Amino acid sequence: MKIKVKVTLKNGVLDPQGKAIQQTLNGMNFSNVEEVRQGKFFEININENDETKAKSQVEDMCKKLLANLVIEDYQII
Amino acid sequence: MKIKVKVTLKNGVLDPQGKAIQQTLNGMNFSNVEEVRQGKFFEININENDETKAKSQVEDMCKKLLANLVIEDYQII
């Protein structure tokens, strides 16, 4: 089954890439863009039919590899 | 208001970064991971109270900057 994960920077962590995108958009006639924050998105295809087990495995993957918990939050969707 | 956007590679487009993550997970006792595909996630804070207008502006941003429509799909959520 396919599990989707969103990894975003925690509030307060600087996001220079998002800032660059915001400034570029402001210069492209999107002057009402106030903030952009960029995160990562993963689609994980896992050979496990039990949704609860699959999600718990993906949570484990987030903690061990996909997210840096010092500066990032993850959300399994 | 805050609009969220997901940008993912189209089906069939090679994703070497996702492949590397999948192989790493396989080597970390997650042997049942069959495929990983990585995408991008944006949170855009836009000074516009009308949701329809905000989403239509964000769609425009996706087409012009955030997504490469040759190889990527976007989804406004």
PDB file of C-alpha atoms in Angstrom, chain A residues 1-2 4 6-8 11 17 21 24-25 28-30 32-48 57-58 60-61 64-66 75 77, chain B residues 1-2 4 6-8 11 17 21 24-25 28-30 32-48 57-58 60-61 64-66 75 77:
ATOM      1  CA  MET A   1       0.000   0.000   0.000  1.00  0.00           C
ATOM      2  CA  LYS A   2       0.967   3.589  -0.611  1.00  0.00           C
ATOM      3  CA  LYS A   4       2.228   9.584   1.942  1.00  0.00           C
ATOM      4  CA  LYS A   6       4.947  15.386   4.449  1.00  0.00           C
ATOM      5  CA  VAL A   7       8.131  16.716   6.045  1.00  0.00           C
ATOM      6  CA  THR A   8       8.183  20.425   6.885  1.00  0.00           C
ATOM      7  CA  ASN A  11       8.177  26.964  12.997  1.00  0.00           C
ATOM      8  CA  GLN A  17      14.953  28.433  -0.096  1.00  0.00           C
ATOM      9  CA  ILE A  21      10.911  31.606  -3.867  1.00  0.00           C
ATOM     10  CA  THR A  24      11.008  35.659  -6.896  1.00  0.00           C
ATOM     11  CA  LEU A  25       7.200  35.483  -6.802  1.00  0.00           C
ATOM     12  CA  MET A  28       6.715  38.253 -10.884  1.00  0.00           C
ATOM     13  CA  ASN A  29       3.565  40.319 -10.186  1.00  0.00           C
ATOM     14  CA  PHE A  30       2.573  38.156  -7.213  1.00  0.00           C
ATOM     15  CA  ASN A  32       0.652  39.680  -2.238  1.00  0.00           C
ATOM     16  CA  VAL A  33       2.732  36.599  -1.400  1.00  0.00           C
ATOM     17  CA  GLU A  34       3.830  37.118   2.206  1.00  0.00           C
ATOM     18  CA  GLU A  35       5.689  33.925   3.002  1.00  0.00           C
ATOM     19  CA  VAL A  36       6.674  30.678   1.317  1.00  0.00           C
ATOM     20  CA  ARG A  37       7.944  27.652   3.177  1.00  0.00           C
ATOM     21  CA  GLN A  38       9.203  24.620   1.335  1.00  0.00           C
ATOM     22  CA  GLY A  39       9.037  21.073   2.569  1.00  0.00           C
ATOM     23  CA  LYS A  40       9.402  17.559   1.254  1.00  0.00           C
ATOM     24  CA  PHE A  41       6.814  15.049   0.207  1.00  0.00           C
ATOM     25  CA  PHE A  42       7.311  11.276   0.032  1.00  0.00           C
ATOM     26  CA  GLU A  43       5.158   8.546  -1.478  1.00  0.00           C
ATOM     27  CA  ILE A  44       6.220   5.232  -0.027  1.00  0.00           C
ATOM     28  CA  ASN A  45       5.018   1.987  -1.545  1.00  0.00           C
ATOM     29  CA  ILE A  46       5.223  -0.633   1.149  1.00  0.00           C
ATOM     30  CA  ASN A  47       4.418  -4.344   0.869  1.00  0.00           C
ATOM     31  CA  GLU A  48       2.075  -4.473   3.864  1.00  0.00           C
ATOM     32  CA  GLN A  57       6.599   1.371   9.940  1.00  0.00           C
ATOM     33  CA  VAL A  58       6.575   4.629   7.986  1.00  0.00           C
ATOM     34  CA  ASP A  60       9.733   4.614  12.181  1.00  0.00           C
ATOM     35  CA  MET A  61      11.314   5.500   8.811  1.00  0.00           C
ATOM     36  CA  LYS A  64      15.310   7.196  11.476  1.00  0.00           C
ATOM     37  CA  LEU A  65      15.863   8.609   7.995  1.00  0.00           C
ATOM     38  CA  LEU A  66      13.294  10.826   6.314  1.00  0.00           C
ATOM     39  CA  GLN A  75       3.048  14.160   9.095  1.00  0.00           C
ATOM     40  CA  ILE A  77      -1.261  11.410   5.477  1.00  0.00           C
TER      41      ILE A  77
ATOM     42  CA  MET B   1      -4.566  32.840   3.862  1.00  0.00           C
ATOM     43  CA  LYS B   2      -2.353  29.807   3.650  1.00  0.00           C
ATOM     44  CA  LYS B   4      -0.642  24.279   0.357  1.00  0.00           C
ATOM     45  CA  LYS B   6       2.234  19.413  -3.572  1.00  0.00           C
ATOM     46  CA  VAL B   7       4.540  19.000  -6.564  1.00  0.00           C
ATOM     47  CA  THR B   8       5.335  15.442  -7.628  1.00  0.00           C
ATOM     48  CA  ASN B  11       4.500   8.752 -13.513  1.00  0.00           C
ATOM     49  CA  GLN B  17      16.673  10.482  -5.230  1.00  0.00           C
ATOM     50  CA  ILE B  21      16.047   6.514  -0.271  1.00  0.00           C
ATOM     51  CA  THR B  24      18.786   2.941   2.034  1.00  0.00           C
ATOM     52  CA  LEU B  25      15.511   1.927   3.734  1.00  0.00           C
ATOM     53  CA  MET B  28      17.856  -0.539   7.334  1.00  0.00           C
ATOM     54  CA  ASN B  29      15.546  -3.489   8.030  1.00  0.00           C
ATOM     55  CA  PHE B  30      12.690  -2.005   6.027  1.00  0.00           C
ATOM     56  CA  ASN B  32       9.255  -4.422   2.406  1.00  0.00           C
ATOM     57  CA  VAL B  33       9.640  -0.924   0.958  1.00  0.00           C
ATOM     58  CA  GLU B  34       9.045  -1.341  -2.774  1.00  0.00           C
ATOM     59  CA  GLU B  35       9.225   2.184  -4.090  1.00  0.00           C
ATOM     60  CA  VAL B  36       9.822   5.698  -2.808  1.00  0.00           C
ATOM     61  CA  ARG B  37       9.090   8.809  -4.802  1.00  0.00           C
ATOM     62  CA  GLN B  38      10.048  12.217  -3.513  1.00  0.00           C
ATOM     63  CA  GLY B  39       8.247  15.440  -4.265  1.00  0.00           C
ATOM     64  CA  LYS B  40       8.079  18.981  -2.992  1.00  0.00           C
ATOM     65  CA  PHE B  41       5.639  20.653  -0.677  1.00  0.00           C
ATOM     66  CA  PHE B  42       4.971  24.398  -0.453  1.00  0.00           C
ATOM     67  CA  GLU B  43       3.052  26.436   2.089  1.00  0.00           C
ATOM     68  CA  ILE B  44       2.231  29.803   0.574  1.00  0.00           C
ATOM     69  CA  ASN B  45       0.952  32.617   2.723  1.00  0.00           C
ATOM     70  CA  ILE B  46      -0.944  34.970   0.457  1.00  0.00           C
ATOM     71  CA  ASN B  47      -2.621  38.243   1.362  1.00  0.00           C
ATOM     72  CA  GLU B  48      -6.007  37.416  -0.198  1.00  0.00           C
ATOM     73  CA  GLN B  57      -3.266  32.778  -8.101  1.00  0.00           C
ATOM     74  CA  VAL B  58      -1.379  29.839  -6.615  1.00  0.00           C
ATOM     75  CA  ASP B  60      -0.712  30.496 -11.791  1.00  0.00           C
ATOM     76  CA  MET B  61       2.438  30.410  -9.599  1.00  0.00           C
ATOM     77  CA  LYS B  64       5.037  29.826 -13.951  1.00  0.00           C
ATOM     78  CA  LEU B  65       7.558  28.923 -11.242  1.00  0.00           C
ATOM     79  CA  LEU B  66       6.885  26.168  -8.751  1.00  0.00           C
ATOM     80  CA  GLN B  75      -1.895  19.651  -6.701  1.00  0.00           C
ATOM     81  CA  ILE B  77      -4.644  21.208  -1.306  1.00  0.00           C
TER      82      ILE B  77
END
